[in-house]
PDB file of C-alpha atoms in Angstrom:
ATOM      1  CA  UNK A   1      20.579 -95.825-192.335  1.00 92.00           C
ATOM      2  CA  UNK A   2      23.194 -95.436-194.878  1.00 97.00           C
ATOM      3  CA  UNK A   3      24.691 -91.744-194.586  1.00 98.00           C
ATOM      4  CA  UNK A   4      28.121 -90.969-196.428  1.00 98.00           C
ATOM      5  CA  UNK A   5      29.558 -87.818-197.947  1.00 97.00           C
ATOM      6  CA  UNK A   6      31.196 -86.639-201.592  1.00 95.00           C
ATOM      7  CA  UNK A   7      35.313 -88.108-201.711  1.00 95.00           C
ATOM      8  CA  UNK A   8      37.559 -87.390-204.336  1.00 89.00           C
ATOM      9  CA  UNK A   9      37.968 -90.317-206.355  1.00 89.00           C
ATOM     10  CA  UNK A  10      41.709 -89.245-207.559  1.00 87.00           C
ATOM     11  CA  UNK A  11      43.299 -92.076-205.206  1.00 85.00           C
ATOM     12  CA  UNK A  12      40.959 -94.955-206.465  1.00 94.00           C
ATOM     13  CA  UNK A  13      38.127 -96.986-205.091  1.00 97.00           C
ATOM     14  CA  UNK A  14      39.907 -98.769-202.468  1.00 97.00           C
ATOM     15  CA  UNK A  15      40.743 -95.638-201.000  1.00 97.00           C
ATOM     16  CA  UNK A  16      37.646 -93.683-201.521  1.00 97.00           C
ATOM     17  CA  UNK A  17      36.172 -96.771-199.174  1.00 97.00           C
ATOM     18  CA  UNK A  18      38.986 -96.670-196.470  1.00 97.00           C
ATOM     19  CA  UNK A  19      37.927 -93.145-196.215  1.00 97.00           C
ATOM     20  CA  UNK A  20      34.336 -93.745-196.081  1.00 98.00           C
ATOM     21  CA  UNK A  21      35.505 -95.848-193.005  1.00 98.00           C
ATOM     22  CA  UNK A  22      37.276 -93.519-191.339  1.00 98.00           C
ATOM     23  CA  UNK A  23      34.858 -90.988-191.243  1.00 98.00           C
ATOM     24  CA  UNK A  24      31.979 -93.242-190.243  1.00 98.00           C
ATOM     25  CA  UNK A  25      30.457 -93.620-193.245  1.00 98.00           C
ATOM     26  CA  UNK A  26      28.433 -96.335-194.686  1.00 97.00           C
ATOM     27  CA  UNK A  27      28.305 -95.327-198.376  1.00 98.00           C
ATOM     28  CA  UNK A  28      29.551 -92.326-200.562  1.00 98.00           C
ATOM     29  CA  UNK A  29      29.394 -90.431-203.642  1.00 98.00           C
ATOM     30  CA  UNK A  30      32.139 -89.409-205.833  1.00 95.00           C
ATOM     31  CA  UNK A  31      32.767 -87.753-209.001  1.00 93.00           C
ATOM     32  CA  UNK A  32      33.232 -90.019-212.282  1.00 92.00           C
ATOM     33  CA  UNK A  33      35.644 -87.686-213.699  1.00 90.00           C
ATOM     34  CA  UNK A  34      36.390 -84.140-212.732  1.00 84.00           C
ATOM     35  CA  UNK A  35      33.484 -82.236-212.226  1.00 81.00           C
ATOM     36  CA  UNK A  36      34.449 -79.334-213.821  1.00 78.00           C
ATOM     37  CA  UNK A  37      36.355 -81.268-216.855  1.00 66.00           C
ATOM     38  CA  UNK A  38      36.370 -83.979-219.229  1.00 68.00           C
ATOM     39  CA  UNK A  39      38.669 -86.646-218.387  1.00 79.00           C
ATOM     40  CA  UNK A  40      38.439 -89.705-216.272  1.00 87.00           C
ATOM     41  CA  UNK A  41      41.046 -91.260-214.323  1.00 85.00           C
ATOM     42  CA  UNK A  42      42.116 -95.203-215.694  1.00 90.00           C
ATOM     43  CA  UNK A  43      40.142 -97.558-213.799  1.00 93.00           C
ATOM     44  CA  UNK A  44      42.916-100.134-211.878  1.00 95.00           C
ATOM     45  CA  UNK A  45      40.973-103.531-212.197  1.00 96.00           C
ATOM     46  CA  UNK A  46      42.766-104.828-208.586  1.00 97.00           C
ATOM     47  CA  UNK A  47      42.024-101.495-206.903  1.00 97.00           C
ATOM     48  CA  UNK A  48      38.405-102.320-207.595  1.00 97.00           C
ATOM     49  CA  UNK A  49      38.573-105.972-206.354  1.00 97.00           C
ATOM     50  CA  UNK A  50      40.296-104.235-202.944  1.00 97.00           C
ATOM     51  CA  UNK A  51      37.163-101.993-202.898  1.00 97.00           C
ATOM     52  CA  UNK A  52      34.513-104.937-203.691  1.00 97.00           C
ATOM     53  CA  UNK A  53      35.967-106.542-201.009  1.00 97.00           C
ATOM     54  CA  UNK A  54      35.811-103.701-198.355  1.00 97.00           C
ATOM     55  CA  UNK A  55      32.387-102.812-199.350  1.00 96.00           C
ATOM     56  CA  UNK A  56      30.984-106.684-198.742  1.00 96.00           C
ATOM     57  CA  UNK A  57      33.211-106.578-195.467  1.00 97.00           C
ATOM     58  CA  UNK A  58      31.326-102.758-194.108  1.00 96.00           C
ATOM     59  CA  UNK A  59      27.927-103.784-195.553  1.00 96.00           C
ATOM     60  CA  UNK A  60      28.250-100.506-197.511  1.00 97.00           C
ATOM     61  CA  UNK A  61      24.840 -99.447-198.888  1.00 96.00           C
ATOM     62  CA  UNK A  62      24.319 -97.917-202.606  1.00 98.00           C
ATOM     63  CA  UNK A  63      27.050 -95.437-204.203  1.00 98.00           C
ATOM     64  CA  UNK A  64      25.713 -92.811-205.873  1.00 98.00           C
ATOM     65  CA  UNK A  65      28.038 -91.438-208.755  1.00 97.00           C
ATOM     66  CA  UNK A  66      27.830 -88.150-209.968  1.00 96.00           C
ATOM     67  CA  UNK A  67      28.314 -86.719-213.390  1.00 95.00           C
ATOM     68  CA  UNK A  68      30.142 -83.935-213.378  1.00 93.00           C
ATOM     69  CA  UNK A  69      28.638 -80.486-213.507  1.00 91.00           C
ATOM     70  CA  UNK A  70      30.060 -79.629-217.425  1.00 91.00           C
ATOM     71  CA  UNK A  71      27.764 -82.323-218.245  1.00 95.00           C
ATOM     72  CA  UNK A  72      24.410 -80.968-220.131  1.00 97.00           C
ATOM     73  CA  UNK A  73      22.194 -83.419-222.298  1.00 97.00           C
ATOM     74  CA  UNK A  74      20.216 -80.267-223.722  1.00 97.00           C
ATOM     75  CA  UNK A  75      22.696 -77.940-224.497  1.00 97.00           C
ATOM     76  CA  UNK A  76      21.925 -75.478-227.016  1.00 96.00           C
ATOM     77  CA  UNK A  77      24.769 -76.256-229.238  1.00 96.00           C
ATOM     78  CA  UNK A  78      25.084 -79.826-230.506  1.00 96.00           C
ATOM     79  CA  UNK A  79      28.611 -80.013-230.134  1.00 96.00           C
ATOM     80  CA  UNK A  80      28.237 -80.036-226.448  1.00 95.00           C
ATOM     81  CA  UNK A  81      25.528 -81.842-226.124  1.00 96.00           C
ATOM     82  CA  UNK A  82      27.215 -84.931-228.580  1.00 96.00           C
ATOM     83  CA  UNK A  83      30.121 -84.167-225.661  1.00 94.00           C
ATOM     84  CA  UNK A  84      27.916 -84.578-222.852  1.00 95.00           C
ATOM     85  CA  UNK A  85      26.016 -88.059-224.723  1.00 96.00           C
ATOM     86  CA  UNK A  86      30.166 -89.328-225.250  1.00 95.00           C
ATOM     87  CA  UNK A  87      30.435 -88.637-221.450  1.00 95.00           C
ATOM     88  CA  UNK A  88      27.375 -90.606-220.377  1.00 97.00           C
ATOM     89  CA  UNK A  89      27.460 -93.313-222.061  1.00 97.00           C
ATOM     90  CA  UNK A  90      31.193 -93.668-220.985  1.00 95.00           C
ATOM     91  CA  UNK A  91      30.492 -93.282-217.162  1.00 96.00           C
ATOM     92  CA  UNK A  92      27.688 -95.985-217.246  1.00 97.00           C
ATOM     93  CA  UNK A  93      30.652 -97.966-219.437  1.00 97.00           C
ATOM     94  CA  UNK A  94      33.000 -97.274-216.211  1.00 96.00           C
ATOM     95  CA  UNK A  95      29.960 -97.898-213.693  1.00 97.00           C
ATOM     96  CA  UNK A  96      29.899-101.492-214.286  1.00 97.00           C
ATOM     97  CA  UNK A  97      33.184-102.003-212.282  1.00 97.00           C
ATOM     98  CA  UNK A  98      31.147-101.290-209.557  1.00 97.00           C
ATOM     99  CA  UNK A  99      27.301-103.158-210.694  1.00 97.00           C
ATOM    100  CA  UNK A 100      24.269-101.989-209.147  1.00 98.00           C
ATOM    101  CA  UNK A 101      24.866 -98.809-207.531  1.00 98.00           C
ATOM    102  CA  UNK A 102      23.220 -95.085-209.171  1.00 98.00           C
ATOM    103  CA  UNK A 103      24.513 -92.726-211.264  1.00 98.00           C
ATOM    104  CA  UNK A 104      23.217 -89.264-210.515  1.00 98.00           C
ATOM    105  CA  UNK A 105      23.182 -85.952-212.636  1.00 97.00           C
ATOM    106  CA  UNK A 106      21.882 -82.890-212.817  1.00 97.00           C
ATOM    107  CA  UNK A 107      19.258 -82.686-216.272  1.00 97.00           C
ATOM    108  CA  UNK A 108      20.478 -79.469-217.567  1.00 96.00           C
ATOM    109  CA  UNK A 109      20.181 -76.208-218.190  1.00 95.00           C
ATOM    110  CA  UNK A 110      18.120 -75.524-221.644  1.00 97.00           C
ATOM    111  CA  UNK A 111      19.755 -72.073-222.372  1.00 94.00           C
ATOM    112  CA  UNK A 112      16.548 -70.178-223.926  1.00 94.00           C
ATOM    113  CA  UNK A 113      15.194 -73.093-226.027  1.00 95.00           C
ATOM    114  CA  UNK A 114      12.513 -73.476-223.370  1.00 96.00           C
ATOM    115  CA  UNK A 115      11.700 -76.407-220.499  1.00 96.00           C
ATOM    116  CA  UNK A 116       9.756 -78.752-222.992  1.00 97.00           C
ATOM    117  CA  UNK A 117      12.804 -78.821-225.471  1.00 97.00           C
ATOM    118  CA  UNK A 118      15.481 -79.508-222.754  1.00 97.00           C
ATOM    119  CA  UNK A 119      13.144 -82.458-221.333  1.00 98.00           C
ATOM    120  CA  UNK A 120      12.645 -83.560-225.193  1.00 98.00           C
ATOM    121  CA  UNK A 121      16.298 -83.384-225.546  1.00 98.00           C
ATOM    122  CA  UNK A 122      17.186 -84.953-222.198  1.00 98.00           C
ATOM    123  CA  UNK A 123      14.958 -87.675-222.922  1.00 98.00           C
ATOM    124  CA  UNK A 124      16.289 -88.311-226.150  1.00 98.00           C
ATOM    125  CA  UNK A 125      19.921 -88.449-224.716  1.00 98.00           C
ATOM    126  CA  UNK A 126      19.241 -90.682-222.606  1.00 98.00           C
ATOM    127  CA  UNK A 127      17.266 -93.199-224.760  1.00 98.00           C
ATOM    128  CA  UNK A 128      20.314 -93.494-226.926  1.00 98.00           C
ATOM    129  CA  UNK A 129      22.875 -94.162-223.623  1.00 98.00           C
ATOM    130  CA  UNK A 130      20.386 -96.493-221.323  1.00 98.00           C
ATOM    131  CA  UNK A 131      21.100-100.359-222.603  1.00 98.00           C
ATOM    132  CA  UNK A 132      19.307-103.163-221.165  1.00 97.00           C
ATOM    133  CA  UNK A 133      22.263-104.746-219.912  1.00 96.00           C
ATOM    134  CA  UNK A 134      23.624-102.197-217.499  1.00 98.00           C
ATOM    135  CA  UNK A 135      22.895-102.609-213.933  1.00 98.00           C
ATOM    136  CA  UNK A 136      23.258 -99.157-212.859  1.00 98.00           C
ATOM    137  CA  UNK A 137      20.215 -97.085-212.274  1.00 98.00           C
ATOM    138  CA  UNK A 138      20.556 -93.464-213.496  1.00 98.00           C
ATOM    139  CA  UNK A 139      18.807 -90.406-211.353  1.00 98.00           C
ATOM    140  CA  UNK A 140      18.088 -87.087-212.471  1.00 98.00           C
ATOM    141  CA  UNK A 141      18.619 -84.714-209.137  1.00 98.00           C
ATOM    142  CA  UNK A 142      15.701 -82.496-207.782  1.00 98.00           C
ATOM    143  CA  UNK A 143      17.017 -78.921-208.841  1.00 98.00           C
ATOM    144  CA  UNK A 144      16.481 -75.806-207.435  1.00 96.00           C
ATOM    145  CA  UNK A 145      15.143 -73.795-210.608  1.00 94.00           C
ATOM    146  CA  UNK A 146      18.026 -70.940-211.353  1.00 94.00           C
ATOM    147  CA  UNK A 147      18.516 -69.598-214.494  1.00 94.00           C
ATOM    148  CA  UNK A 148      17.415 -72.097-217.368  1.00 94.00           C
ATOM    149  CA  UNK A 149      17.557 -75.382-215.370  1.00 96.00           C
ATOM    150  CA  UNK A 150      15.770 -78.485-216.221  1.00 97.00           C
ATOM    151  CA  UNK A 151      13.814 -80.244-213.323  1.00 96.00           C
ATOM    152  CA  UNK A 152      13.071 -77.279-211.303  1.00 96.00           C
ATOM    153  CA  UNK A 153       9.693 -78.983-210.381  1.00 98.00           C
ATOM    154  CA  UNK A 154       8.538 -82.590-210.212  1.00 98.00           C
ATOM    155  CA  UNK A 155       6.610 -82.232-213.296  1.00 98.00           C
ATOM    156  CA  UNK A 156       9.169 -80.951-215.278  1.00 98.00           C
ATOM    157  CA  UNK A 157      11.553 -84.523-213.940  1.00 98.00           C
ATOM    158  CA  UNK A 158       8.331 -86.630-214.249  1.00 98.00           C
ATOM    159  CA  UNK A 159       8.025 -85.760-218.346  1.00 98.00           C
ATOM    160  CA  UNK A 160      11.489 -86.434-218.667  1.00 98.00           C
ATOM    161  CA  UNK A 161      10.866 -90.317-217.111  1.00 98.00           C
ATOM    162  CA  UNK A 162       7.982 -90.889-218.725  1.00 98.00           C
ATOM    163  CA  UNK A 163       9.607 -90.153-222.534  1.00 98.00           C
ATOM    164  CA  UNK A 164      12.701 -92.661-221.641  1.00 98.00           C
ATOM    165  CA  UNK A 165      11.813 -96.459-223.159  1.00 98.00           C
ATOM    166  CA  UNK A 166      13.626 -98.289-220.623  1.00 98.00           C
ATOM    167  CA  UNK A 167      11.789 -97.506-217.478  1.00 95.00           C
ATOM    168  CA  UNK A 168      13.506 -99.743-214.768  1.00 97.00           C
ATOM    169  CA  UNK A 169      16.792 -97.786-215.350  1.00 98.00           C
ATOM    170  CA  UNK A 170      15.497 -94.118-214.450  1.00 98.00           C
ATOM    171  CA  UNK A 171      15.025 -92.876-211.142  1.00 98.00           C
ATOM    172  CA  UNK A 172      14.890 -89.516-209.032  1.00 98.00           C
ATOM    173  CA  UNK A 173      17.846 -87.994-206.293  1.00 98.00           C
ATOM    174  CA  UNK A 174      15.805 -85.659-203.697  1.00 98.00           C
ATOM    175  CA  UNK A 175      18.479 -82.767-203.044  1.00 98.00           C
ATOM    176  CA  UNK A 176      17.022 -81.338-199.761  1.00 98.00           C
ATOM    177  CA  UNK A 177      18.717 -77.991-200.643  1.00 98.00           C
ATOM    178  CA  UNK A 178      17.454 -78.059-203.952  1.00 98.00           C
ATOM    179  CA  UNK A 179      13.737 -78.693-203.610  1.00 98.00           C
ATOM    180  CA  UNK A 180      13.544 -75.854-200.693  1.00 98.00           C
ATOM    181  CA  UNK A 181      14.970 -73.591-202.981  1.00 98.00           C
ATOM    182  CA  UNK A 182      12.751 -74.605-205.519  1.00 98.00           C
ATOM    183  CA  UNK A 183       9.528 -73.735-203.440  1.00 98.00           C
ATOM    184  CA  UNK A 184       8.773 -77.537-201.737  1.00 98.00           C
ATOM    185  CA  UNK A 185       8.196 -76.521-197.953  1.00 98.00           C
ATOM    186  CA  UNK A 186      10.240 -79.805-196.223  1.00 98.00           C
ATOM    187  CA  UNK A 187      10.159 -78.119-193.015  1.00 98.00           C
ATOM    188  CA  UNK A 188       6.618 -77.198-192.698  1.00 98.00           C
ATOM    189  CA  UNK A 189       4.793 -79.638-195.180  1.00 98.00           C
ATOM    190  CA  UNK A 190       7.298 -82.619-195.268  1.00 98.00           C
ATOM    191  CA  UNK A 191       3.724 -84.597-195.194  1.00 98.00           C
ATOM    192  CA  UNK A 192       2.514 -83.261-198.279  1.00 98.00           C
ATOM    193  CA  UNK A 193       5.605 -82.797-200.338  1.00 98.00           C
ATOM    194  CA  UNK A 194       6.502 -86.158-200.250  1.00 98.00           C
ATOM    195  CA  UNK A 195       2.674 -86.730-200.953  1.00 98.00           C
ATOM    196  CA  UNK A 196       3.376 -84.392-203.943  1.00 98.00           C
ATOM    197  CA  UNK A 197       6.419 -86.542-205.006  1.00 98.00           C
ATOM    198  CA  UNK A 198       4.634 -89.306-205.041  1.00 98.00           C
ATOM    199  CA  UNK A 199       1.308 -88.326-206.964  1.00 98.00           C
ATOM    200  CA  UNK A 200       3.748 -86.634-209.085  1.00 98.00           C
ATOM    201  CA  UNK A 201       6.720 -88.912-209.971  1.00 98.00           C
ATOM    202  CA  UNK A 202       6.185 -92.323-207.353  1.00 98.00           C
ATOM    203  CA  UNK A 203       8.247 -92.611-204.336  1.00 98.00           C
ATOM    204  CA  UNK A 204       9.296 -96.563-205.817  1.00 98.00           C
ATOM    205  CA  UNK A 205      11.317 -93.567-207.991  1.00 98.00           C
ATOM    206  CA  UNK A 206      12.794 -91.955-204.872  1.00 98.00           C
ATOM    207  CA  UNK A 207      15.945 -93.991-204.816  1.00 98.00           C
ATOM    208  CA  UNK A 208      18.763 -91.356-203.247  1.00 98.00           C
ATOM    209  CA  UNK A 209      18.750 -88.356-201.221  1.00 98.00           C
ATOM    210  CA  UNK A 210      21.051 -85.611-201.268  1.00 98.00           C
ATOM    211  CA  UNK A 211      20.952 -84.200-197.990  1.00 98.00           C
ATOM    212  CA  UNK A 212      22.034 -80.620-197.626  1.00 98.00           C
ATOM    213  CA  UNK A 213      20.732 -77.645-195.395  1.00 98.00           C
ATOM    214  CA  UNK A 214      20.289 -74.209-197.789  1.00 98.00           C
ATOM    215  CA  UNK A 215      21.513 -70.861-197.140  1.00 98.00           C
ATOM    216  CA  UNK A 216      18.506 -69.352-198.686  1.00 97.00           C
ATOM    217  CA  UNK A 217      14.571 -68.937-197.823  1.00 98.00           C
ATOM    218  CA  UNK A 218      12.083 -71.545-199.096  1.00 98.00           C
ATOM    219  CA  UNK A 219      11.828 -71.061-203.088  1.00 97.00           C
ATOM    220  CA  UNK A 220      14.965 -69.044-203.488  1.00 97.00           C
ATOM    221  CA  UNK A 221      15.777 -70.648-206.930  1.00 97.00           C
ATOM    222  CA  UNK A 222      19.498 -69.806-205.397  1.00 94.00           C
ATOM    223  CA  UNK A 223      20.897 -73.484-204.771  1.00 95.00           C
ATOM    224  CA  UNK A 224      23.679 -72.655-201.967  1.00 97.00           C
ATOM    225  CA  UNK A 225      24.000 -75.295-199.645  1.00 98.00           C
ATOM    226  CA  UNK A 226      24.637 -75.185-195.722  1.00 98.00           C
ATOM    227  CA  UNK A 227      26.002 -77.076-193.333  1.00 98.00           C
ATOM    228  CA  UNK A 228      23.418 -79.491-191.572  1.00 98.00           C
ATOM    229  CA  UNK A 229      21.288 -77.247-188.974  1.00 97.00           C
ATOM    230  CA  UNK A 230      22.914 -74.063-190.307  1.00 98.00           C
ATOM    231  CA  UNK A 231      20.837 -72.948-192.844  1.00 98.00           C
ATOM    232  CA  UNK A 232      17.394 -72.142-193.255  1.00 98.00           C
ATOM    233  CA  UNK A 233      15.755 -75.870-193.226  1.00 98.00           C
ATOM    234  CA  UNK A 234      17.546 -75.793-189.763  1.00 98.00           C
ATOM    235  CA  UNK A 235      18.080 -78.631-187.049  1.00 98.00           C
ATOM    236  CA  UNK A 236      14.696 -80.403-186.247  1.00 98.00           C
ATOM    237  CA  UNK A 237      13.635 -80.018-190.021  1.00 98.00           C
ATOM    238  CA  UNK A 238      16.643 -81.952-191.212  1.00 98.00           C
ATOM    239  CA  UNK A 239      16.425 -84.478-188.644  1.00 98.00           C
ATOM    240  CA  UNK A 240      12.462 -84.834-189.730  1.00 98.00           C
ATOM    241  CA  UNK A 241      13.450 -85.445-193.331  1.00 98.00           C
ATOM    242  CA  UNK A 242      16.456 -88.537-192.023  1.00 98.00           C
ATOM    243  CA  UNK A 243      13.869 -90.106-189.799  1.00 98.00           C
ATOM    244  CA  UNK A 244      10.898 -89.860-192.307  1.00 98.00           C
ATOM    245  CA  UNK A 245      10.053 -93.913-192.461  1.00 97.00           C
ATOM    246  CA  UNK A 246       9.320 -93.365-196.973  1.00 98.00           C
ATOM    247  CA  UNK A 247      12.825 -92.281-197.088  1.00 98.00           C
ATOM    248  CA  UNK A 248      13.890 -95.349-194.464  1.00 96.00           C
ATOM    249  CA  UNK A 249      16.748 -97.457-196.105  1.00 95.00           C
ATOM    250  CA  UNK A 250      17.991 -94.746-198.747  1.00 98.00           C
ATOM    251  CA  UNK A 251      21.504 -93.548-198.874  1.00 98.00           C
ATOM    252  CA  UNK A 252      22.013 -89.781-197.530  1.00 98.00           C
ATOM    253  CA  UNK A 253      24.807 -88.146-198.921  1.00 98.00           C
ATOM    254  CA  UNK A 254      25.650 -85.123-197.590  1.00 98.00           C
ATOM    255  CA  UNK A 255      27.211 -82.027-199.919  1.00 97.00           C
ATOM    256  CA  UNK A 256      27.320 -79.277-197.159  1.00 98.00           C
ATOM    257  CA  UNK A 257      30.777 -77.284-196.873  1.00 97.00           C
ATOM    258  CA  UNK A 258      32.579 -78.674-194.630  1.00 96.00           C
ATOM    259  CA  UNK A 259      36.066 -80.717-194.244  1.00 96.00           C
ATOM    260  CA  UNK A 260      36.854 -84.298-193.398  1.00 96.00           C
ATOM    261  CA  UNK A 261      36.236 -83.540-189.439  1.00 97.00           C
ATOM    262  CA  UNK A 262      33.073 -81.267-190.175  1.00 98.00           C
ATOM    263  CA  UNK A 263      31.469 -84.708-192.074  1.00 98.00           C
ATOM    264  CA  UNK A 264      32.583 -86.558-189.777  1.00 98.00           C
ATOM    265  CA  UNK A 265      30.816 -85.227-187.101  1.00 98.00           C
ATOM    266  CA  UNK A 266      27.250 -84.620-188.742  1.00 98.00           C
ATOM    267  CA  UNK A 267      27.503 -88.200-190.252  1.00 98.00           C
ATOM    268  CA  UNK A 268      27.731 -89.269-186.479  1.00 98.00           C
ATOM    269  CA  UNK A 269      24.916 -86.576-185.693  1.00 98.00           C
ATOM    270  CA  UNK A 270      22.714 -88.236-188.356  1.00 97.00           C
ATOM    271  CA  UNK A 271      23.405 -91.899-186.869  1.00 96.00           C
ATOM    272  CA  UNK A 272      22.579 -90.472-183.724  1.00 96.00           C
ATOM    273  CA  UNK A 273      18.856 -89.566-185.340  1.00 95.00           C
ATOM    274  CA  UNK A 274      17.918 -92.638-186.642  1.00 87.00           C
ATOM    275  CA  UNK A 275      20.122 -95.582-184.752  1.00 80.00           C
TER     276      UNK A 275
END
């Protein structure tokens, strides 16, 4: 399988990969810019080639980018939301340094204008960012449904896909954490919620998971993540959702609190699952 963690992206690609390495990794995520600001780092066109090169060399599956959390396509205010269209359509700019690998964020949060205007406006955002050129595939994230957010349900992610014109660039990231919190029993009812997902959205959708336990009980609407087997998904249902043969071949990326030994250790406790 292809399990990897989030890496700060400060010291460059090359790096980033070198770590992935090192911890036992087989792909990654990072941040684009910094996830709680506005600015990207230059992109070094030799630190990429170093990077390309290590990635062909360790078989590295699909990195999945992620926008950073200030980020929010149906913003109330237009001013932010014109910032958060300038930001998108500059990371997909910056993805294709690195072709064919996903871009994930979070929809939104629609701040009182209600769900159907954050998916219109989401939607709408997106159909002015997605070009037919790219070759990065964009994924809105399963969310756990606190305060305002957009995509608290697969319905609510499914109306936002089916209003973007350029199909074949949208997909879906499965946050583990998120859709427990949200009310999707994985532990219990993996069966059926992945039924759901389908009948729903389409697994052929499903392209990333993020793969967090929770700290909370099963539609919590809380989102706090736990390290794997320490939460309330717990042991045997995380290793049921890594060795669930629809999610076979997906990069895992894990965003539990831990340090660089603590991922190390459940990225060698996930190989052990499924290897």
């Amino acid at each position: 399988m292809y399990i990897g963690n989030h890496l700060s992206a400060s010291k460059g690609y090359a790096a980033m990969g070198k770590m992935a390495v090192a911890l036992g990794a087989n792909t990654f995520a990072f941040f684009t810019r910094n996830p709680r600001g506005g600015k990207a780092k230059e992109i070094v066109p030799a630190d990429v080639e170093k990077f390309l090169k290590l990635q062909k060399e360790q078989q590295f599956g699909k990195l999945v980018a992620h926008a950073p959390y200030t980020m929010n396509l149906c913003a109330a205010k237009e001013d932010i939301r014109q910032f958060s269209k300038n930001m998108i359509a500059d990371d997909l700019k910056r993805m294709e340094y690195t072709p064919g690998n996903y871009y994930n964020f979070h929809p939104g949060s629609h701040v009182g204008q209600g769900a159907e205007e954050g998916i219109r406006l989401i939607a709408e955002a997106l159909n002015e960012v997605l070009t037919t050129g790219m070759t990065t595939t964009v994924l809105l994230e399963t969310m756990a449904g606190k305060g305002s957010e957009v995509g608290r349900n697969f319905e609510e992610l499914r109306a936002i896909i089916d209003r973007v014109k350029l199909q074949d660039k949208v997909g879906v990231c499965f946050d583990t954490c998120h859709v427990w919190d949200g009310g999707y029993d994985i532990v219990n009812h993996l069966d059926e919620v992945l039924e759901e997902f389908d009948r729903v959205i389409g697994l052929n959708r499903l392209y990333a998971v993020h793969f967090n336990d929770s700290m909370n009980a099963c539609g919590a609407h809380k989102d706090r993540h736990a390290c794997i087997g320490e939460g309330c998904i717990g042991l045997e249902g995380m290793k049921r959702v890594s060795t669930h043969p629809l999610l076979s071949g997906k990069p895992f990326i894990l965003e539990t609190p831990n340090d660089d030994e603590g991922y190390k250790r459940e990225i060698a406790l996930v190989r052990s699952w499924t290897e």
